[in-house]
PDB file of C-alpha atoms in Angstrom:
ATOM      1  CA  UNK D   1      55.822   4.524  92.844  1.00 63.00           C
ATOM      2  CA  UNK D   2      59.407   5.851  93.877  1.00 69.00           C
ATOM      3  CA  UNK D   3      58.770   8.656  95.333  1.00 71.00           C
ATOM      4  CA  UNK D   4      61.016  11.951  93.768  1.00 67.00           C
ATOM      5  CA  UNK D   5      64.418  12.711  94.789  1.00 80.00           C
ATOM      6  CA  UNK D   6      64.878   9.442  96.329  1.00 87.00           C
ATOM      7  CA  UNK D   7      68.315   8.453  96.202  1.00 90.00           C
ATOM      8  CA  UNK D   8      70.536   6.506  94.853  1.00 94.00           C
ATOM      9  CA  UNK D   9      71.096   3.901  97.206  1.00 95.00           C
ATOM     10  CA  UNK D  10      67.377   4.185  98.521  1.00 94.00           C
ATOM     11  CA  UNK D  11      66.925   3.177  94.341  1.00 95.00           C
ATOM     12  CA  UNK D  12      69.369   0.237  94.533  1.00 96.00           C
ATOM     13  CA  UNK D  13      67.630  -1.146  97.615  1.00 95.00           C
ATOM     14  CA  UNK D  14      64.184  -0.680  95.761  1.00 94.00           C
ATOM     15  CA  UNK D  15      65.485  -2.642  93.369  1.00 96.00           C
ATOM     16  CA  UNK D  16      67.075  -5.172  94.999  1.00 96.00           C
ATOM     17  CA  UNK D  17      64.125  -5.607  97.248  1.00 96.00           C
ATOM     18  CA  UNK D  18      61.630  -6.221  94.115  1.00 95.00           C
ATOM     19  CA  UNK D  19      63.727  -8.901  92.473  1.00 95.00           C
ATOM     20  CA  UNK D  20      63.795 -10.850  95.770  1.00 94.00           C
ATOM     21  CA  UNK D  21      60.818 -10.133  98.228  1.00 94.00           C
ATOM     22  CA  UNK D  22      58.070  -9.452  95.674  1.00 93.00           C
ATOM     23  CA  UNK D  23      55.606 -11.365  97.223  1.00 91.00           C
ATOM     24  CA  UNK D  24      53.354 -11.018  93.919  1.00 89.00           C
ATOM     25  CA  UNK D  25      56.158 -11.818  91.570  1.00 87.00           C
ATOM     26  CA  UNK D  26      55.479  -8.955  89.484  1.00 91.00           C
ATOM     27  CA  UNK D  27      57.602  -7.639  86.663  1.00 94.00           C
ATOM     28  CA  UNK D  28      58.712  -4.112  87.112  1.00 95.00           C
ATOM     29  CA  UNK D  29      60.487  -1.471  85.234  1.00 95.00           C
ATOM     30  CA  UNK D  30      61.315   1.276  87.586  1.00 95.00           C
ATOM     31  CA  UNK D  31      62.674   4.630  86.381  1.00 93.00           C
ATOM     32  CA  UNK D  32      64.219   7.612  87.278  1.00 92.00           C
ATOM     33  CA  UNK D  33      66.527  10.179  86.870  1.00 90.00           C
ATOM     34  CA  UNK D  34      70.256  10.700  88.134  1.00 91.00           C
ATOM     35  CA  UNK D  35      71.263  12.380  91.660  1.00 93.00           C
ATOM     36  CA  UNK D  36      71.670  16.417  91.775  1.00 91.00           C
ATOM     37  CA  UNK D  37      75.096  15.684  93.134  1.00 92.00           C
ATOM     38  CA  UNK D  38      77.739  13.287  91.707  1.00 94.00           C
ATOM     39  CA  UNK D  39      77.393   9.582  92.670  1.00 95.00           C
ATOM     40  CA  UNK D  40      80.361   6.931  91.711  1.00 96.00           C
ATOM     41  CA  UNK D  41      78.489   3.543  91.506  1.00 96.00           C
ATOM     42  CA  UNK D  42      80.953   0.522  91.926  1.00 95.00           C
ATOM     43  CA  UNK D  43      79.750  -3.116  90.738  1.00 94.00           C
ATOM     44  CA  UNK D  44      79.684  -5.575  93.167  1.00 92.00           C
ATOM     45  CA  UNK D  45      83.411  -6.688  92.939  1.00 90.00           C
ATOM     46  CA  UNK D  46      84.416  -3.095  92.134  1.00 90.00           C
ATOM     47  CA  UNK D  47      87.443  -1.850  94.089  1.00 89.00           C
ATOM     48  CA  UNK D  48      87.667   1.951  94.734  1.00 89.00           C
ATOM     49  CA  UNK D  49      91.426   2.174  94.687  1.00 88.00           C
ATOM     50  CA  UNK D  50      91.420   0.695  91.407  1.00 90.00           C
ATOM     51  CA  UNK D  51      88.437   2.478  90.098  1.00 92.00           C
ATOM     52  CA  UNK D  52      88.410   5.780  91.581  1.00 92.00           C
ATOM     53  CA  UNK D  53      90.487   8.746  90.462  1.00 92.00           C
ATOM     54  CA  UNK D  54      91.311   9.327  94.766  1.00 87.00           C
ATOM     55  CA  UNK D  55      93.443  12.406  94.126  1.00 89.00           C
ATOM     56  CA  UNK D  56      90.187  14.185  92.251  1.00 89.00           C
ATOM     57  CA  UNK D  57      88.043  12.687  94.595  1.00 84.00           C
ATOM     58  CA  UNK D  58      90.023  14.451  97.663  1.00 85.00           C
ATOM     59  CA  UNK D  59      89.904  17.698  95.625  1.00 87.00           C
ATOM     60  CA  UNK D  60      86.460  17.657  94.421  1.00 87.00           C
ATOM     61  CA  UNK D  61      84.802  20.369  95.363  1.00 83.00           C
ATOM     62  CA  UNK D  62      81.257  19.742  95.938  1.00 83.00           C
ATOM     63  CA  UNK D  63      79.051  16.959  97.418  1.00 89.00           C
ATOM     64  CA  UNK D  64      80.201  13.356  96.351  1.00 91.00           C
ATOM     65  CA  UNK D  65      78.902   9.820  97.017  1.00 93.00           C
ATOM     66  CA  UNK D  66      80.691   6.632  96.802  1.00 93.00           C
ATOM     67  CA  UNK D  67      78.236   3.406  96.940  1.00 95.00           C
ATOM     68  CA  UNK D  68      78.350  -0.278  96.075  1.00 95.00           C
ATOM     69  CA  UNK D  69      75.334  -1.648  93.924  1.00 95.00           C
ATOM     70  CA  UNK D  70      73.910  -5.403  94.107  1.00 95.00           C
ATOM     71  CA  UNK D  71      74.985  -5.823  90.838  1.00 95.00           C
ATOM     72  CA  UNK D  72      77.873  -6.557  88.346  1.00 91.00           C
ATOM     73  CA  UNK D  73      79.095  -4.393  85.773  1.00 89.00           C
ATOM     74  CA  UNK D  74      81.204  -1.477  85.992  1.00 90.00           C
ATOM     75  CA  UNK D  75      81.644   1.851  87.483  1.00 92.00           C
ATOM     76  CA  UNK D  76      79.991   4.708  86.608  1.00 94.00           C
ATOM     77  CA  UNK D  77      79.592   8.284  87.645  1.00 94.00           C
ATOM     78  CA  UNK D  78      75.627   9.365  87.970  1.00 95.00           C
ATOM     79  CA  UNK D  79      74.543  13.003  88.163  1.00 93.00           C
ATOM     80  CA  UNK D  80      71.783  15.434  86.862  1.00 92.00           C
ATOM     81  CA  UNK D  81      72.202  14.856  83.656  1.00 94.00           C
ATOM     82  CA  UNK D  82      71.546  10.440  83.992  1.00 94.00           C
ATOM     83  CA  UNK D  83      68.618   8.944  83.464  1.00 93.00           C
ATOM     84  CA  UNK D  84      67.947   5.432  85.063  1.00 94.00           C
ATOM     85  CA  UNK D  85      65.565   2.096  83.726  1.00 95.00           C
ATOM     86  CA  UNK D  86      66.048  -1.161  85.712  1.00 96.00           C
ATOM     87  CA  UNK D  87      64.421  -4.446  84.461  1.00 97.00           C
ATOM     88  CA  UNK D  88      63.051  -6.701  86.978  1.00 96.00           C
ATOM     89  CA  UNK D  89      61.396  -9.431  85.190  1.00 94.00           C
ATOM     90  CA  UNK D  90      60.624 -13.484  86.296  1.00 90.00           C
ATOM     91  CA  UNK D  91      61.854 -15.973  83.919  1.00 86.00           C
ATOM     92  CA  UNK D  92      62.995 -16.281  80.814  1.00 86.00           C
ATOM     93  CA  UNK D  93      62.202 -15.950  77.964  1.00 85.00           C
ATOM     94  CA  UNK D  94      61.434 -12.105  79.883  1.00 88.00           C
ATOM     95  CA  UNK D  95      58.355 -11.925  81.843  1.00 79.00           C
ATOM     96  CA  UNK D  96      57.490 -15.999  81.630  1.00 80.00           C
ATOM     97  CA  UNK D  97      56.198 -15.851  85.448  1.00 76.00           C
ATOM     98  CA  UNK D  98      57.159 -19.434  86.403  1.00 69.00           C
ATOM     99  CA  UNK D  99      55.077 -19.554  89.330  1.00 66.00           C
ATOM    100  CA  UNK D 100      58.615 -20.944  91.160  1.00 62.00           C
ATOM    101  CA  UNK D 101      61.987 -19.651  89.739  1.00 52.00           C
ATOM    102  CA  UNK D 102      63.464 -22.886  89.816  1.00 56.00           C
ATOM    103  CA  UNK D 103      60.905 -23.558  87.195  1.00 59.00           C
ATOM    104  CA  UNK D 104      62.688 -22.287  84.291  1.00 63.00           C
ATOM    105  CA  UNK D 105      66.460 -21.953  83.508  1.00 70.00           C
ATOM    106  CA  UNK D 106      68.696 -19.199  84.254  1.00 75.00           C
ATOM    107  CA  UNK D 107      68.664 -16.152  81.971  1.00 85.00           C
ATOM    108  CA  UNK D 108      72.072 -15.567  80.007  1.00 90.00           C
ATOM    109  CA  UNK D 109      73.402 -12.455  80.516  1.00 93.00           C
ATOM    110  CA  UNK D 110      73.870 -12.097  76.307  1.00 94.00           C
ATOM    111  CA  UNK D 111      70.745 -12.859  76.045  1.00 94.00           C
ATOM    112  CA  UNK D 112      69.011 -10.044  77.988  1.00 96.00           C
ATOM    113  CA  UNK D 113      71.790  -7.733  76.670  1.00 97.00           C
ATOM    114  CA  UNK D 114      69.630  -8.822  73.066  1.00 96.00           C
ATOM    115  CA  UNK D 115      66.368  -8.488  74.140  1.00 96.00           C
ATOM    116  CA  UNK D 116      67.278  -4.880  75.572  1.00 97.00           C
ATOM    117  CA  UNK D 117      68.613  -4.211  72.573  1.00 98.00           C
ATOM    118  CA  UNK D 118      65.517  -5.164  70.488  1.00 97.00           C
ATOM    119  CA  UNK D 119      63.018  -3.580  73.418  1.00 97.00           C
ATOM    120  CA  UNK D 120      64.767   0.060  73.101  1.00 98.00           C
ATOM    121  CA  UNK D 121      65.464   0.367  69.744  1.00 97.00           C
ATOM    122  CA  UNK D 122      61.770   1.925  68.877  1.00 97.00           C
ATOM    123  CA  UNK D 123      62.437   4.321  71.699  1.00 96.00           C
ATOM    124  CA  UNK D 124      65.669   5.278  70.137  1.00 97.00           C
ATOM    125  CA  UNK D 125      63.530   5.710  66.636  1.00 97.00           C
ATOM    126  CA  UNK D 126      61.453   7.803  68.320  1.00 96.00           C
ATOM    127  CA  UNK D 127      63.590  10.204  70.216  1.00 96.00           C
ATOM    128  CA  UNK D 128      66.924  10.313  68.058  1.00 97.00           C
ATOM    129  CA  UNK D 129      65.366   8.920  64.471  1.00 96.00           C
ATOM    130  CA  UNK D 130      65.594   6.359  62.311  1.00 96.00           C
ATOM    131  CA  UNK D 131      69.349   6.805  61.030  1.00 95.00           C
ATOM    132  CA  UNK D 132      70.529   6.374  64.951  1.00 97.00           C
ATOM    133  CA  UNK D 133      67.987   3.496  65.520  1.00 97.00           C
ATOM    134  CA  UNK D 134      70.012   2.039  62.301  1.00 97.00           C
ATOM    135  CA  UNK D 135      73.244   2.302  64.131  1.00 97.00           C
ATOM    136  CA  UNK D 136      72.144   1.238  67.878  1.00 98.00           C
ATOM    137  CA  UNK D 137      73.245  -1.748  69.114  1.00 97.00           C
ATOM    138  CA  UNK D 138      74.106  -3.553  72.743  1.00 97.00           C
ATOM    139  CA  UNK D 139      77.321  -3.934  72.201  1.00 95.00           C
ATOM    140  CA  UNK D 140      79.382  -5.932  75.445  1.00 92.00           C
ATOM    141  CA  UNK D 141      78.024  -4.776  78.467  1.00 92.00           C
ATOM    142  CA  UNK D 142      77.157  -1.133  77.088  1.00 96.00           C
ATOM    143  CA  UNK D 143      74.480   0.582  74.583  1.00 98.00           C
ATOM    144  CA  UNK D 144      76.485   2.392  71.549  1.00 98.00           C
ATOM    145  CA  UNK D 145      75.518   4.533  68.489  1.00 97.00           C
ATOM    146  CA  UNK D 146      78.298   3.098  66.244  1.00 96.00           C
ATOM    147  CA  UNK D 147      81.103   2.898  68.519  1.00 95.00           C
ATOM    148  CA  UNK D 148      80.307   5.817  70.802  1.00 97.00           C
ATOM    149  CA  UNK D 149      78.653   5.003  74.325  1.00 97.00           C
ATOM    150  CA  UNK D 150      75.688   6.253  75.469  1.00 97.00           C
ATOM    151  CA  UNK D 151      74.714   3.490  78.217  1.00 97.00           C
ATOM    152  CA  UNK D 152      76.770   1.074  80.500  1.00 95.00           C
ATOM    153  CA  UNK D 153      74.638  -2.035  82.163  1.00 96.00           C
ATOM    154  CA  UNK D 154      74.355  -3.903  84.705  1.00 96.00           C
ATOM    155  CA  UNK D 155      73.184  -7.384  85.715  1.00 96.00           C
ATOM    156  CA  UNK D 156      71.987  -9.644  88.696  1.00 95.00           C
ATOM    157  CA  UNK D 157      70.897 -13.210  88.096  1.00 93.00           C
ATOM    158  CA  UNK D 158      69.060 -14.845  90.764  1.00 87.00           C
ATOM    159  CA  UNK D 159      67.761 -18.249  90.355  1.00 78.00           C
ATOM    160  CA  UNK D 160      65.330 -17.902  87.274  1.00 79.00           C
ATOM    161  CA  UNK D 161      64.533 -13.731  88.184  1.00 90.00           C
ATOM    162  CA  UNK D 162      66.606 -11.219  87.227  1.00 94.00           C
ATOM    163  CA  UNK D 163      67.496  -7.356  87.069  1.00 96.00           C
ATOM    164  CA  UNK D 164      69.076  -5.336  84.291  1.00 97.00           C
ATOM    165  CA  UNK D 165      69.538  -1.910  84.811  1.00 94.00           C
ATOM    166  CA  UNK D 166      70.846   1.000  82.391  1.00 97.00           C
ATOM    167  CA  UNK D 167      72.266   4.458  83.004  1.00 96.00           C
ATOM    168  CA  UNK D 168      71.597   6.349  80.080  1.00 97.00           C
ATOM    169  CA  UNK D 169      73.752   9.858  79.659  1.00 96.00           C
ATOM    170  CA  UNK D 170      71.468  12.143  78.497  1.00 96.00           C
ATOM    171  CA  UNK D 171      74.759  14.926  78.892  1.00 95.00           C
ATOM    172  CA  UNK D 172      78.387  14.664  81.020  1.00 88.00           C
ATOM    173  CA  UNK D 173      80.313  16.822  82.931  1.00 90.00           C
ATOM    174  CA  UNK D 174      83.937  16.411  82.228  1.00 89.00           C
ATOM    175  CA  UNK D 175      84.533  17.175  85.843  1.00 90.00           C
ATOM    176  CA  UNK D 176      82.234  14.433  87.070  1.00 91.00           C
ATOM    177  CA  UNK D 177      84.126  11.968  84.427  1.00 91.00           C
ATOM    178  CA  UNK D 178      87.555  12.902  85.832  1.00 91.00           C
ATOM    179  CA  UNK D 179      86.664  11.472  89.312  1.00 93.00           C
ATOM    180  CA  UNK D 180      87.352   7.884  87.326  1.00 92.00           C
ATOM    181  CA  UNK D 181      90.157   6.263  86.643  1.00 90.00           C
ATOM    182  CA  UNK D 182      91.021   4.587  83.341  1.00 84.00           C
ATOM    183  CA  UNK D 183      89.830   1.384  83.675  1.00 82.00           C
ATOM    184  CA  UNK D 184      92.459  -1.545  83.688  1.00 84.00           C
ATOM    185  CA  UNK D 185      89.540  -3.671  81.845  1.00 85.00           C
ATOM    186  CA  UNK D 186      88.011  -2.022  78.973  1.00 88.00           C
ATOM    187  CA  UNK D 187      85.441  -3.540  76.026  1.00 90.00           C
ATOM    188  CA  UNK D 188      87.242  -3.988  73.147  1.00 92.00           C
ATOM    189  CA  UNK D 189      85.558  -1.262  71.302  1.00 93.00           C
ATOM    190  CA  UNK D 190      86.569   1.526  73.281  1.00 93.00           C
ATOM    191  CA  UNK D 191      90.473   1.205  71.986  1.00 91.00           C
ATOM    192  CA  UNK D 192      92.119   2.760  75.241  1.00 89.00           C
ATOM    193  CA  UNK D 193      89.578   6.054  73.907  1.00 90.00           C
ATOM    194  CA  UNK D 194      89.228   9.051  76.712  1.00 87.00           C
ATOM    195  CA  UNK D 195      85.955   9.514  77.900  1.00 84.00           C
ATOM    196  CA  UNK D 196      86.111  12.918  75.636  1.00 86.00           C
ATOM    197  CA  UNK D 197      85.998  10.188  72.277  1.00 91.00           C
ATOM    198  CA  UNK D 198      84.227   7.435  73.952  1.00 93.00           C
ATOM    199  CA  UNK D 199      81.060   8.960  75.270  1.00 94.00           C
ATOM    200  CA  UNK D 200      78.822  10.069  73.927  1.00 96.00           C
ATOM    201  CA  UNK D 201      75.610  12.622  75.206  1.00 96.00           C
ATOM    202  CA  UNK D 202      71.710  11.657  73.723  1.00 97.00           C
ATOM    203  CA  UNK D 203      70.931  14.805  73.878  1.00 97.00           C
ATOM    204  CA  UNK D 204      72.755  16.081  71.194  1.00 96.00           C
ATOM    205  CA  UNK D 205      71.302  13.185  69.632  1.00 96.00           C
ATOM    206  CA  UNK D 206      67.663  14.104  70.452  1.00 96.00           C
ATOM    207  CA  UNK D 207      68.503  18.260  69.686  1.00 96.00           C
ATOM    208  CA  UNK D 208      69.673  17.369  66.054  1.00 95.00           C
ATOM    209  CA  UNK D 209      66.448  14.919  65.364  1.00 95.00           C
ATOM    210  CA  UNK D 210      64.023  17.596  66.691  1.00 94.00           C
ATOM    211  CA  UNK D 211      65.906  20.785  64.539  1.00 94.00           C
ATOM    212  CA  UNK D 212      65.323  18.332  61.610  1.00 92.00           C
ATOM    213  CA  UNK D 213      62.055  17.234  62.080  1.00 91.00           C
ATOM    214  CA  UNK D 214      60.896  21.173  62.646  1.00 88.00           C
ATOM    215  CA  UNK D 215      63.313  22.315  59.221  1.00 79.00           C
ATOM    216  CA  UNK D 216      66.226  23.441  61.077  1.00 57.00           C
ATOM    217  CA  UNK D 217      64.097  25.222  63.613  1.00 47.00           C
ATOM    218  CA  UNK D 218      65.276  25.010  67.653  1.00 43.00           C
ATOM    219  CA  UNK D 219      64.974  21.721  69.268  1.00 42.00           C
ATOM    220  CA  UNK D 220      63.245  22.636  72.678  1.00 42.00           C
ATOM    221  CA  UNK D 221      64.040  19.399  73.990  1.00 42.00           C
ATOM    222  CA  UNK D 222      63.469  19.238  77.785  1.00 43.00           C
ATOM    223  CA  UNK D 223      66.488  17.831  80.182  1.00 44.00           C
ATOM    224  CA  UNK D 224      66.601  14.655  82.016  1.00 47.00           C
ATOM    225  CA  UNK D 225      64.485  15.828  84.860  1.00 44.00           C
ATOM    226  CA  UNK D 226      60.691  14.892  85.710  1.00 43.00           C
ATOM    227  CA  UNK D 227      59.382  12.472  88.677  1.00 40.00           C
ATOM    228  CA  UNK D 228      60.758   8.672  88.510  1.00 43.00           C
ATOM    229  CA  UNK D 229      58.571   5.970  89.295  1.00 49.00           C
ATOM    230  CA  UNK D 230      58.281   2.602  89.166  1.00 50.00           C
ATOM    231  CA  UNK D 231      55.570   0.555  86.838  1.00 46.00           C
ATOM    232  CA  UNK D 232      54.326  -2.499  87.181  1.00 49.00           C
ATOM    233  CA  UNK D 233      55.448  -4.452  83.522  1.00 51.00           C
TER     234      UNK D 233
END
């Protein structure tokens, strides 16, 4: 069990150490929530001078991380307000357990971005109701609600094991968002969109389901905090 507050490249090395030095081959999910400080997340091949906003990064005002993760993907910006899942399954189809890797084929990284899709959609039922479940869907390398994001992804494919981790955005901080640049490759979707009309937050999601299922009454739906941990699968 991940033990609270741990951070974000503590997480990442977690992670990374499951999917390859697991001597019981286990599938995990491991959860979490985001950093109380901002944390800019490159992708493996990520570049900071093309990815980075450096003039808001020199005047940011506040605590502020820059690390690489293990994985592909693009950047994002964690905080407070992110909560984190990461896959680490053996096999395919997920959670086979070939007692050797090399026993199975590769996963395709379409086809976890599928099952994902099917494995969280009752947990986007649940939280945000059955209309958002409707329009839910994995769509590129990101989770959407129509053609709004609320989760980018990220992959690492190692022989037949493999990780897939989400950062879901509970809420953003427009400040936090303006420490990245516009991206010089975007998904089709997002239509050169600001982050302002691209994102976004579950929670207003999750508010609006609750008010309805009490009759218009107040949410109380809790934040993103609470202890992370990680589960055997």
């Amino acid at each position: 069990r991940l033990p609270p507050g741990l951070g974000v490249k503590e997480t990442l090395v977690w992670e990374e150490a499951l999917l390859r030095h697991d001597p019981s081959r286990s599938n995990w999910l491991v959860q979490t929530v985001g950093p109380a400080h901002p944390v800019i997340v490159l992708g493996l091949s990520g570049k900071p001078r093309d990815l980075v906003n450096l003039r808001r990064w020199k005047s940011y005002d506040g605590h502020l991380e820059v690390v690489k993760r293990f994985t592909g993907g693009g950047t994002v910006v964690l905080g407070p307000d992110t909560m984190l899942a990461s896959w680490v399954m053996r096999g395919w189809p997920a959670g086979t357990n070939p007692t050797l890797a090399a026993d199975l084929p590769r996963a395709d990284p379409r086809a976890i971005m599928s099952w994902s899709e099917e494995v969280y959609r009752p947990m986007i039922a649940d939280c945000f109701g059955p209309s958002q479940a409707a329009v839910f869907s994995a769509r590129e390398n990101d989770y959407v609600l129509g053609d709004v994001k609320f989760g980018g992804n990220a992959q690492a494919i190692t022989r037949g094991d493999w990780v897939h981790h989400t950062s879901f955005l509970w809420d953003w901080r427009p400040e936090h968002m303006a420490l990245l640049s516009q991206p010089r490759k975007q998904p089709d979707y997002r239509k050169q969109r600001s982050h302002e009309s691209f994102l976004t937050p579950l929670r207003e999601h999750a508010e609006a389901h609750y008010a309805a299922q009490e009759g218009g009454g107040a949410g109380g739906v809790g934040g993103a905090g609470g202890a992370g941990g990680a589960n055997a699968a």
